[in-house]
Amino acid sequence: MDKRHELVLQVTDYSHQELAKAARYYDTVDKFPEEQMIHLFSLAILPSLYKNLNDLTYHDYLSVIRLVSKNFPALGSILLTQESHCVWPISTFGTTQQKERYLEKALHGEIYGCFALNEPITGSEIEEMKTVAHQTETGWVLSGNKDYISNSPIASVLLIAAKTIALDGTQGYAIFVIDKKTNGLKVGELEEKMGIKALPVASVQLDKVQLTDDNLLGGVVNGLPQIDSILNRNRLAVAAQSLGIAGGALDRGLKYVSYNRNLGKRLIDMASIQYKLADIETGIYSARSLLMQVINSRQEQDERMVAMTKLTASNLAIETTESIINMSGGYGYMRNNDIERFVRDAKITAIYGSSSDRLRSIIAKPWVNKKCKVKEE
Ligand SMILES: Cc1cc2nc3c(=O)[nH]c(=O)nc-3n(C[C@H](O)[C@H](O)[C@H](O)COP(=O)(O)OP(=O)(O)OC[C@H]3O[C@@H](n4cnc5c(N)ncnc54)[C@H](O)[C@@H]3O)c2cc1C
C-alpha cells in the first residue's frame, strides 16, 4: 500500500481538525488567515520540497494542496500561489543575488511573493500586454497596470511580467523582480470576490518604476519560457486544489445523504443518488490518475498535458459541487454547512491559472497548426 509521508499525515489531521471551522469564519470576514498560514509554514513543507529534506516529493506537496483545499480552498490558493508564483520562479530562474535575498524567507513564509501577468482589458493575452519596460542607459523604466493579482496585498516581492523595448528597439518579454517598497509601485484595494474569500487579491500599478538589470528574473530578458513554466507549475497545483474541492464536497454530501430521515430511510438508499455519487467518485479517480500520470512521467512542463489535467480537474470540482448542492436540498443552500461555499470556491479553478477556454485552445493548438490534418492510427 502507498505509504503516506508523515508531513502529509500531519496536514490531513490539521485540515480535518482545524481548517473547516476556520474556513467558515474567514469566508465571512474577507481577512487573511495568518494563524493558519503560520501553522502550515511551521510544518516546513516548502523547505522540505526545495531542499530535498525528509523525502518529501512533488506528489506529496500536491497532496498537501489537495488536503488543505478539502476543507479550506482559499488557504490552498494562498499556499499554491506562494509556491508557484514566487518560490518556483526564483528558485528555477533567479540569480544568486535574487535567491539570497528572497528564497529562504519565502520558503519559510517570512515574506510572501506574487506573480502579475493579467492586465485590465487585455487579460492574460501575452502578445497584447500593455505593461512595458523601456531600456535606458542605466536600466529599465517600467509602467503599466496588472489586475487580480493573488497575494499582492501581503507580498513583499512582486514578479511582474512585461513587454521589453531595448535601446536598439528590439522587443521581448521579461519578468521583473521588484520590492514592494520601490517608488512608483502601488498595490490597490483588496478585491471583494464571489469565493475563496480569504485569498487576498488586488491590482498592481506601475508608474515609471526605475529598475536595473538586477531586477530581471535571472538577470536576462527571457520572459516567454519563464511565464510558460510558472503557468504550468501553477496549473498543476490548481488541479490538485480542484481535486481537494471535489473531495471536500463529496464528503459533505455523503454525510447528508447518509442521515436517517424518516423510519430509517436514507437518501443514499435511492438509486438515483447512488448513480450521482458513483459518477463523482469515478471523476475524482480519473482526474487524480491523470495528475499522477503527468507527475510520474515527468510531463510537468508539457503545456498540453498540464492543460488537460487542469481542465479535467476544474470541471470535476465545478460539476461535483453543483451535484452535491443539488442532492443536499435546502440544507446545502444554507451558509455554515460548507456546501454553498464549495460551490462558490470551485468556480475560481476554471478562471485563474488560465481560463478553461484558453486551456482548450492550448489543447487544440496542434490540430489547428497542422491545418486540421488528422493523423490516423
Ligand atoms: C481570484 C483571482 C485571482 C487571480 N490571480 C492572478 C494572479 O495571481 N496573477 C495573474 O497574473 N492573474 C491572476 N488572475 C487573473 C486570471 O488569470 C484571469 O482572470 C484569467 O486568466 C481570465 O482572464 P480575464 O479575467 O482577463 O478574462 P478575459 O481575458 O476577458 O476572458 C474572458 C473569457 O474569454 C475567453 N477567452 C479569453 N481569451 C481567450 C483565449 N485566448 N482563448 C480562449 N478563450 C479565451 C475565456 O472563456 C475567458 O474566461 C486572477 C483572477 C482571479 C479572479
GROMACS .gro file of C-alpha atoms and ligand atoms in nm:
model
  430
    1MET     CA    1   0.000   0.000   0.000
    2ASP     CA    2   0.105   0.358  -0.073
    3LYS     CA    3   0.282   0.482   0.242
    4ARG     CA    4   0.187   0.842   0.307
    5HIS     CA    5   0.452   1.089   0.411
    6GLU     CA    6   0.450   1.190   0.777
    7LEU     CA    7   0.406   1.554   0.680
    8VAL     CA    8   0.106   1.470   0.461
    9LEU     CA    9  -0.048   1.288   0.758
   10GLN     CA   10   0.007   1.594   0.978
   11VAL     CA   11  -0.165   1.816   0.720
   12THR     CA   12  -0.453   1.566   0.696
   13ASP     CA   13  -0.509   1.588   1.074
   14TYR     CA   14  -0.478   1.965   1.080
   15SER     CA   15  -0.716   2.002   0.788
   16HIS     CA   16  -0.984   1.780   0.947
   17GLN     CA   17  -0.950   1.922   1.296
   18GLU     CA   18  -0.896   2.293   1.240
   19LEU     CA   19  -0.946   2.410   0.884
   20ALA     CA   20  -1.317   2.351   0.825
   21LYS     CA   21  -1.407   2.569   1.122
   22ALA     CA   22  -1.154   2.837   1.030
   23ALA     CA   23  -1.270   2.837   0.666
   24ARG     CA   24  -1.628   2.916   0.772
   25TYR     CA   25  -1.505   3.214   0.972
   26TYR     CA   26  -1.274   3.354   0.703
   27ASP     CA   27  -1.545   3.316   0.441
   28THR     CA   28  -1.747   3.577   0.628
   29VAL     CA   29  -1.478   3.835   0.709
   30ASP     CA   30  -1.261   3.865   0.393
   31LYS     CA   31  -0.947   3.859   0.610
   32PHE     CA   32  -0.608   3.696   0.558
   33PRO     CA   33  -0.584   3.369   0.762
   34GLU     CA   34  -0.249   3.449   0.918
   35GLU     CA   35  -0.263   3.197   1.202
   36GLN     CA   36  -0.336   2.908   0.963
   37MET     CA   37  -0.060   3.012   0.722
   38ILE     CA   38   0.188   3.036   1.011
   39HIS     CA   39   0.092   2.682   1.109
   40LEU     CA   40   0.138   2.550   0.755
   41PHE     CA   41   0.479   2.719   0.728
   42SER     CA   42   0.578   2.573   1.068
   43LEU     CA   43   0.549   2.228   0.908
   44ALA     CA   44   0.833   2.325   0.669
   45ILE     CA   45   0.651   2.194   0.362
   46LEU     CA   46   0.827   2.418   0.109
   47PRO     CA   47   1.178   2.390   0.260
   48SER     CA   48   1.138   2.011   0.257
   49LEU     CA   49   1.035   2.015  -0.108
   50TYR     CA   50   1.303   2.253  -0.230
   51LYS     CA   51   1.592   2.123  -0.022
   52ASN     CA   52   1.508   1.755  -0.073
   53LEU     CA   53   1.460   1.707   0.302
   54ASN     CA   54   1.258   1.428   0.462
   55ASP     CA   55   1.199   1.260   0.122
   56LEU     CA   56   0.910   1.497   0.050
   57THR     CA   57   0.819   1.462  -0.317
   58TYR     CA   58   0.637   1.694  -0.554
   59HIS     CA   59   0.348   1.449  -0.539
   60ASP     CA   60   0.340   1.486  -0.157
   61TYR     CA   61   0.336   1.864  -0.195
   62LEU     CA   62   0.037   1.843  -0.431
   63SER     CA   63  -0.131   1.613  -0.178
   64VAL     CA   64  -0.085   1.890   0.079
   65ILE     CA   65  -0.259   2.139  -0.154
   66ARG     CA   66  -0.540   1.889  -0.212
   67LEU     CA   67  -0.586   1.811   0.159
   68VAL     CA   68  -0.583   2.175   0.267
   69SER     CA   69  -0.834   2.256  -0.011
   70LYS     CA   70  -1.062   1.974   0.108
   71ASN     CA   71  -1.164   2.197   0.395
   72PHE     CA   72  -1.028   2.545   0.324
   73PRO     CA   73  -0.974   2.602  -0.051
   74ALA     CA   74  -0.869   2.967  -0.007
   75LEU     CA   75  -0.581   2.858   0.218
   76GLY     CA   76  -0.479   2.620  -0.062
   77SER     CA   77  -0.482   2.919  -0.300
   78ILE     CA   78  -0.250   3.123  -0.076
   79LEU     CA   79  -0.002   2.837  -0.038
   80LEU     CA   80  -0.001   2.736  -0.405
   81THR     CA   81   0.042   3.100  -0.509
   82GLN     CA   82   0.341   3.136  -0.280
   83GLU     CA   83   0.495   2.821  -0.425
   84SER     CA   84   0.419   2.857  -0.797
   85HIS     CA   85   0.428   3.237  -0.831
   86CYS     CA   86   0.722   3.317  -0.604
   87VAL     CA   87   0.933   3.025  -0.479
   88TRP     CA   88   0.930   2.829  -0.807
   89PRO     CA   89   1.034   3.114  -1.042
   90ILE     CA   90   1.301   3.248  -0.808
   91SER     CA   91   1.439   2.903  -0.735
   92THR     CA   92   1.429   2.793  -1.102
   93PHE     CA   93   1.535   3.108  -1.282
   94GLY     CA   94   1.663   3.355  -1.019
   95THR     CA   95   2.015   3.491  -0.993
   96THR     CA   96   2.226   3.405  -0.689
   97GLN     CA   97   2.150   3.750  -0.554
   98GLN     CA   98   1.772   3.706  -0.602
   99LYS     CA   99   1.784   3.366  -0.433
  100GLU     CA  100   1.982   3.503  -0.137
  101ARG     CA  101   1.751   3.799  -0.098
  102TYR     CA  102   1.412   3.625  -0.124
  103LEU     CA  103   1.418   3.248  -0.148
  104GLU     CA  104   1.495   3.139   0.207
  105LYS     CA  105   1.245   3.385   0.353
  106ALA     CA  106   0.975   3.286   0.101
  107LEU     CA  107   1.023   2.915   0.174
  108HIS     CA  108   0.959   2.978   0.544
  109GLY     CA  109   0.673   3.224   0.498
  110GLU     CA  110   0.873   3.517   0.638
  111ILE     CA  111   0.785   3.702   0.319
  112TYR     CA  112   0.517   3.648   0.056
  113GLY     CA  113   0.551   3.696  -0.316
  114CYS     CA  114   0.321   3.717  -0.616
  115PHE     CA  115   0.329   3.698  -0.995
  116ALA     CA  116   0.147   3.953  -1.208
  117LEU     CA  117   0.067   3.866  -1.569
  118ASN     CA  118  -0.301   3.955  -1.604
  119GLU     CA  119  -0.399   4.307  -1.712
  120PRO     CA  120  -0.715   4.514  -1.737
  121ILE     CA  121  -0.881   4.483  -2.084
  122THR     CA  122  -0.624   4.250  -2.242
  123GLY     CA  123  -0.639   3.987  -1.965
  124SER     CA  124  -0.361   3.730  -1.978
  125GLU     CA  125  -0.303   3.758  -2.357
  126ILE     CA  126   0.077   3.787  -2.364
  127GLU     CA  127   0.104   3.933  -2.714
  128GLU     CA  128  -0.133   4.214  -2.617
  129MET     CA  129   0.044   4.302  -2.293
  130LYS     CA  130   0.041   4.676  -2.225
  131THR     CA  131   0.287   4.679  -1.935
  132VAL     CA  132   0.613   4.790  -2.094
  133ALA     CA  133   0.971   4.826  -1.974
  134HIS     CA  134   1.181   5.068  -2.179
  135GLN     CA  135   1.555   5.021  -2.157
  136THR     CA  136   1.760   5.328  -2.065
  137GLU     CA  137   2.134   5.392  -2.035
  138THR     CA  138   2.118   5.284  -1.669
  139GLY     CA  139   1.849   5.016  -1.663
  140TRP     CA  140   1.473   4.999  -1.725
  141VAL     CA  141   1.165   5.215  -1.673
  142LEU     CA  142   0.854   5.005  -1.618
  143SER     CA  143   0.493   5.126  -1.648
  144GLY     CA  144   0.158   4.951  -1.666
  145ASN     CA  145  -0.131   4.801  -1.472
  146LYS     CA  146  -0.199   4.449  -1.352
  147ASP     CA  147  -0.533   4.315  -1.237
  148TYR     CA  148  -0.650   4.050  -0.989
  149ILE     CA  149  -0.311   3.952  -0.850
  150SER     CA  150  -0.324   3.684  -0.581
  151ASN     CA  151  -0.127   3.754  -0.263
  152SER     CA  152  -0.026   4.102  -0.388
  153PRO     CA  153  -0.170   4.278  -0.078
  154ILE     CA  154   0.058   4.073   0.150
  155ALA     CA  155   0.356   4.042  -0.086
  156SER     CA  156   0.697   4.193  -0.010
  157VAL     CA  157   0.828   4.093  -0.352
  158LEU     CA  158   0.636   4.118  -0.679
  159LEU     CA  159   0.723   3.938  -1.003
  160ILE     CA  160   0.590   4.148  -1.288
  161ALA     CA  161   0.562   4.024  -1.648
  162ALA     CA  162   0.627   4.296  -1.905
  163LYS     CA  163   0.699   4.363  -2.267
  164THR     CA  164   1.054   4.498  -2.310
  165ILE     CA  165   1.181   4.751  -2.561
  166ALA     CA  166   1.561   4.758  -2.569
  167LEU     CA  167   1.770   5.064  -2.660
  168ASP     CA  168   1.816   4.931  -3.015
  169GLY     CA  169   1.438   4.884  -3.048
  170THR     CA  170   1.442   4.505  -3.004
  171GLN     CA  171   1.123   4.384  -2.840
  172GLY     CA  172   1.090   4.095  -2.599
  173TYR     CA  173   0.933   3.985  -2.272
  174ALA     CA  174   1.075   3.970  -1.923
  175ILE     CA  175   0.977   3.917  -1.562
  176PHE     CA  176   1.097   4.185  -1.319
  177VAL     CA  177   1.153   4.102  -0.951
  178ILE     CA  178   1.062   4.410  -0.750
  179ASP     CA  179   1.045   4.502  -0.381
  180LYS     CA  180   0.705   4.632  -0.283
  181LYS     CA  181   0.854   4.947  -0.135
  182THR     CA  182   1.004   5.055  -0.471
  183ASN     CA  183   0.897   5.403  -0.582
  184GLY     CA  184   0.621   5.402  -0.842
  185LEU     CA  185   0.481   5.060  -0.745
  186LYS     CA  186   0.139   5.061  -0.582
  187VAL     CA  187  -0.091   4.777  -0.479
  188GLY     CA  188  -0.463   4.861  -0.500
  189GLU     CA  189  -0.752   4.795  -0.263
  190LEU     CA  190  -0.845   4.441  -0.164
  191GLU     CA  191  -1.093   4.298  -0.419
  192GLU     CA  192  -1.427   4.161  -0.297
  193LYS     CA  193  -1.485   3.821  -0.452
  194MET     CA  194  -1.751   3.556  -0.503
  195GLY     CA  195  -1.545   3.281  -0.338
  196ILE     CA  196  -1.203   3.187  -0.195
  197LYS     CA  197  -1.255   3.498   0.014
  198ALA     CA  198  -0.950   3.457   0.235
  199LEU     CA  199  -0.718   3.480  -0.067
  200PRO     CA  200  -0.601   3.843  -0.081
  201VAL     CA  201  -0.630   3.979  -0.437
  202ALA     CA  202  -0.565   4.331  -0.568
  203SER     CA  203  -0.450   4.528  -0.870
  204VAL     CA  204  -0.091   4.650  -0.911
  205GLN     CA  205   0.003   4.984  -1.068
  206LEU     CA  206   0.349   5.060  -1.202
  207ASP     CA  207   0.423   5.422  -1.274
  208LYS     CA  208   0.767   5.479  -1.427
  209VAL     CA  209   0.933   5.235  -1.188
  210GLN     CA  210   1.313   5.270  -1.218
  211LEU     CA  211   1.485   4.933  -1.235
  212THR     CA  212   1.822   4.782  -1.322
  213ASP     CA  213   1.930   4.457  -1.489
  214ASP     CA  214   1.948   4.313  -1.135
  215ASN     CA  215   1.566   4.326  -1.129
  216LEU     CA  216   1.535   4.097  -1.432
  217LEU     CA  217   1.443   3.743  -1.323
  218GLY     CA  218   1.765   3.551  -1.382
  219GLY     CA  219   1.929   3.875  -1.497
  220VAL     CA  220   1.806   3.817  -1.853
  221VAL     CA  221   1.526   3.915  -2.091
  222ASN     CA  222   1.377   3.569  -2.129
  223GLY     CA  223   1.014   3.615  -2.031
  224LEU     CA  224   0.825   3.372  -2.251
  225PRO     CA  225   0.972   3.042  -2.127
  226GLN     CA  226   0.969   3.177  -1.772
  227ILE     CA  227   0.600   3.271  -1.794
  228ASP     CA  228   0.509   2.933  -1.950
  229SER     CA  229   0.694   2.749  -1.676
  230ILE     CA  230   0.521   2.946  -1.398
  231LEU     CA  231   0.180   2.890  -1.558
  232ASN     CA  232   0.235   2.515  -1.589
  233ARG     CA  233   0.352   2.490  -1.229
  234ASN     CA  234   0.050   2.688  -1.112
  235ARG     CA  235  -0.199   2.488  -1.323
  236LEU     CA  236  -0.094   2.154  -1.172
  237ALA     CA  237  -0.135   2.297  -0.822
  238VAL     CA  238  -0.480   2.429  -0.917
  239ALA     CA  239  -0.562   2.079  -1.046
  240ALA     CA  240  -0.467   1.942  -0.701
  241GLN     CA  241  -0.677   2.213  -0.537
  242SER     CA  242  -0.973   2.119  -0.761
  243LEU     CA  243  -0.942   1.756  -0.651
  244GLY     CA  244  -0.949   1.875  -0.289
  245ILE     CA  245  -1.262   2.082  -0.350
  246ALA     CA  246  -1.436   1.788  -0.520
  247GLY     CA  247  -1.333   1.555  -0.236
  248GLY     CA  248  -1.444   1.803   0.032
  249ALA     CA  249  -1.783   1.846  -0.133
  250LEU     CA  250  -1.825   1.468  -0.171
  251ASP     CA  251  -1.750   1.409   0.200
  252ARG     CA  252  -2.014   1.663   0.299
  253GLY     CA  253  -2.268   1.530   0.050
  254LEU     CA  254  -2.217   1.172   0.169
  255LYS     CA  255  -2.275   1.281   0.527
  256TYR     CA  256  -2.601   1.449   0.433
  257VAL     CA  257  -2.744   1.164   0.226
  258SER     CA  258  -2.648   0.907   0.494
  259TYR     CA  259  -2.866   1.061   0.768
  260ASN     CA  260  -3.167   0.862   0.879
  261ARG     CA  261  -3.465   1.067   0.771
  262ASN     CA  262  -3.798   0.901   0.828
  263LEU     CA  263  -3.837   0.548   0.969
  264GLY     CA  264  -3.471   0.473   0.899
  265LYS     CA  265  -3.488   0.579   0.535
  266ARG     CA  266  -3.184   0.750   0.388
  267LEU     CA  267  -3.133   0.938   0.062
  268ILE     CA  268  -2.835   0.717  -0.016
  269ASP     CA  269  -3.068   0.420  -0.048
  270MET     CA  270  -3.210   0.577  -0.364
  271ALA     CA  271  -3.051   0.451  -0.684
  272SER     CA  272  -3.052   0.800  -0.842
  273ILE     CA  273  -2.837   0.934  -0.556
  274GLN     CA  274  -2.602   0.635  -0.578
  275TYR     CA  275  -2.551   0.693  -0.953
  276LYS     CA  276  -2.460   1.057  -0.895
  277LEU     CA  277  -2.214   0.966  -0.619
  278ALA     CA  278  -2.065   0.692  -0.836
  279ASP     CA  279  -2.007   0.943  -1.119
  280ILE     CA  280  -1.834   1.180  -0.876
  281GLU     CA  281  -1.609   0.907  -0.734
  282THR     CA  282  -1.520   0.793  -1.087
  283GLY     CA  283  -1.442   1.153  -1.185
  284ILE     CA  284  -1.216   1.201  -0.882
  285TYR     CA  285  -1.033   0.876  -0.955
  286SER     CA  286  -0.985   0.972  -1.322
  287ALA     CA  287  -0.864   1.327  -1.255
  288ARG     CA  288  -0.629   1.205  -0.982
  289SER     CA  289  -0.488   0.936  -1.211
  290LEU     CA  290  -0.423   1.192  -1.484
  291LEU     CA  291  -0.245   1.422  -1.239
  292MET     CA  292  -0.032   1.134  -1.110
  293GLN     CA  293   0.049   1.021  -1.462
  294VAL     CA  294   0.171   1.370  -1.555
  295ILE     CA  295   0.396   1.378  -1.247
  296ASN     CA  296   0.521   1.021  -1.271
  297SER     CA  297   0.607   1.058  -1.638
  298ARG     CA  298   0.776   1.396  -1.577
  299GLN     CA  299   0.535   1.587  -1.801
  300GLU     CA  300   0.501   1.878  -1.554
  301GLN     CA  301   0.617   2.122  -1.820
  302ASP     CA  302   0.425   1.964  -2.110
  303GLU     CA  303   0.181   2.250  -2.167
  304ARG     CA  304  -0.082   2.037  -2.338
  305MET     CA  305  -0.082   1.757  -2.079
  306VAL     CA  306  -0.093   2.013  -1.800
  307ALA     CA  307  -0.383   2.196  -1.970
  308MET     CA  308  -0.579   1.868  -1.998
  309THR     CA  309  -0.510   1.791  -1.631
  310LYS     CA  310  -0.626   2.130  -1.505
  311LEU     CA  311  -0.929   2.133  -1.735
  312THR     CA  312  -1.035   1.784  -1.619
  313ALA     CA  313  -0.987   1.866  -1.251
  314SER     CA  314  -1.158   2.205  -1.255
  315ASN     CA  315  -1.456   2.066  -1.449
  316LEU     CA  316  -1.475   1.795  -1.184
  317ALA     CA  317  -1.468   2.050  -0.898
  318ILE     CA  318  -1.746   2.257  -1.054
  319GLU     CA  319  -1.967   1.962  -1.155
  320THR     CA  320  -1.918   1.787  -0.819
  321THR     CA  321  -2.004   2.090  -0.606
  322GLU     CA  322  -2.309   2.154  -0.826
  323SER     CA  323  -2.422   1.793  -0.794
  324ILE     CA  324  -2.369   1.788  -0.416
  325ILE     CA  325  -2.564   2.109  -0.355
  326ASN     CA  326  -2.847   1.964  -0.564
  327MET     CA  327  -2.863   1.645  -0.359
  328SER     CA  328  -2.844   1.838  -0.029
  329GLY     CA  329  -3.161   2.039  -0.086
  330GLY     CA  330  -3.221   2.342   0.136
  331TYR     CA  331  -2.952   2.226   0.380
  332GLY     CA  332  -2.678   2.268   0.120
  333TYR     CA  333  -2.803   2.613   0.024
  334MET     CA  334  -2.764   2.750   0.377
  335ARG     CA  335  -2.449   2.923   0.498
  336ASN     CA  336  -2.246   2.739   0.765
  337ASN     CA  337  -2.297   2.397   0.608
  338ASP     CA  338  -1.991   2.446   0.381
  339ILE     CA  339  -2.161   2.316   0.066
  340GLU     CA  340  -2.261   2.652  -0.082
  341ARG     CA  341  -1.909   2.780  -0.001
  342PHE     CA  342  -1.760   2.491  -0.201
  343VAL     CA  343  -1.986   2.582  -0.496
  344ARG     CA  344  -1.853   2.940  -0.484
  345ASP     CA  345  -1.492   2.835  -0.422
  346ALA     CA  346  -1.491   2.580  -0.707
  347LYS     CA  347  -1.561   2.842  -0.972
  348ILE     CA  348  -1.217   3.005  -0.946
  349THR     CA  349  -1.044   2.684  -1.061
  350ALA     CA  350  -1.183   2.741  -1.413
  351ILE     CA  351  -1.065   3.103  -1.418
  352TYR     CA  352  -0.724   3.153  -1.263
  353GLY     CA  353  -0.413   2.980  -1.391
  354SER     CA  354  -0.577   3.042  -1.735
  355SER     CA  355  -0.946   3.009  -1.811
  356SER     CA  356  -1.083   2.674  -1.926
  357ASP     CA  357  -1.139   2.804  -2.280
  358ARG     CA  358  -0.780   2.922  -2.300
  359LEU     CA  359  -0.672   2.572  -2.193
  360ARG     CA  360  -0.897   2.424  -2.462
  361SER     CA  361  -0.717   2.648  -2.717
  362ILE     CA  362  -0.383   2.507  -2.599
  363ILE     CA  363  -0.512   2.151  -2.632
  364ALA     CA  364  -0.648   2.220  -2.983
  365LYS     CA  365  -0.334   2.408  -3.099
  366PRO     CA  366  -0.150   2.118  -3.266
  367TRP     CA  367  -0.453   2.034  -3.482
  368VAL     CA  368  -0.504   2.398  -3.574
  369ASN     CA  369  -0.135   2.441  -3.659
  370LYS     CA  370  -0.145   2.129  -3.877
  371LYS     CA  371  -0.443   2.283  -4.058
  372CYS     CA  372  -0.669   2.000  -3.943
  373LYS     CA  373  -0.467   1.717  -4.094
  374VAL     CA  374  -0.558   1.443  -3.850
  375LYS     CA  375  -0.319   1.150  -3.844
  376GLU     CA  376  -0.500   0.818  -3.849
  377GLU     CA  377  -0.359   0.548  -3.624
  378LIG     C1  378  -0.932   3.542  -0.771
  378LIG     C2  379  -0.840   3.561  -0.887
  378LIG     C3  380  -0.703   3.550  -0.867
  378LIG     C4  381  -0.615   3.571  -0.973
  378LIG     N1  382  -0.479   3.568  -0.952
  378LIG     C5  383  -0.394   3.602  -1.052
  378LIG     C6  384  -0.253   3.612  -1.029
  378LIG     O1  385  -0.204   3.585  -0.920
  378LIG     N2  386  -0.174   3.653  -1.132
  378LIG     C7  387  -0.224   3.683  -1.256
  378LIG     O2  388  -0.148   3.720  -1.346
  378LIG     N3  389  -0.358   3.671  -1.280
  378LIG     C8  390  -0.442   3.634  -1.182
  378LIG     N4  391  -0.577   3.627  -1.206
  378LIG     C9  392  -0.625   3.656  -1.340
  378LIG    C10  393  -0.674   3.532  -1.413
  378LIG     O3  394  -0.564   3.457  -1.457
  378LIG    C11  395  -0.762   3.581  -1.528
  378LIG     O4  396  -0.879   3.635  -1.469
  378LIG    C12  397  -0.798   3.472  -1.625
  378LIG     O5  398  -0.685   3.431  -1.696
  378LIG    C13  399  -0.905   3.518  -1.724
  378LIG     O6  400  -0.865   3.639  -1.781
  378LIG     P1  401  -0.961   3.765  -1.777
  378LIG     O7  402  -1.023   3.777  -1.643
  378LIG     O8  403  -0.890   3.884  -1.828
  378LIG     O9  404  -1.074   3.729  -1.878
  378LIG     P2  405  -1.075   3.760  -2.035
  378LIG    O10  406  -0.939   3.754  -2.094
  378LIG    O11  407  -1.159   3.880  -2.052
  378LIG    O12  408  -1.151   3.634  -2.084
  378LIG    C14  409  -1.290   3.613  -2.064
  378LIG    C15  410  -1.324   3.478  -2.120
  378LIG    O13  411  -1.299   3.481  -2.261
  378LIG    C16  412  -1.243   3.359  -2.304
  378LIG     N5  413  -1.107   3.382  -2.361
  378LIG    C17  414  -1.031   3.491  -2.349
  378LIG     N6  415  -0.915   3.477  -2.414
  378LIG    C18  416  -0.916   3.355  -2.467
  378LIG    C19  417  -0.824   3.280  -2.547
  378LIG     N7  418  -0.708   3.328  -2.588
  378LIG     N8  419  -0.859   3.155  -2.584
  378LIG    C20  420  -0.979   3.104  -2.548
  378LIG     N9  421  -1.069   3.170  -2.474
  378LIG    C21  422  -1.039   3.293  -2.433
  378LIG    C22  423  -1.238   3.272  -2.182
  378LIG    O14  424  -1.356   3.195  -2.173
  378LIG    C23  425  -1.236   3.367  -2.067
  378LIG    O15  426  -1.281   3.308  -1.949
  378LIG    C24  427  -0.666   3.601  -1.102
  378LIG    C25  428  -0.804   3.609  -1.121
  378LIG    C26  429  -0.890   3.590  -1.017
  378LIG    C27  430  -1.038   3.601  -1.042
   0.00000   0.00000   0.00000
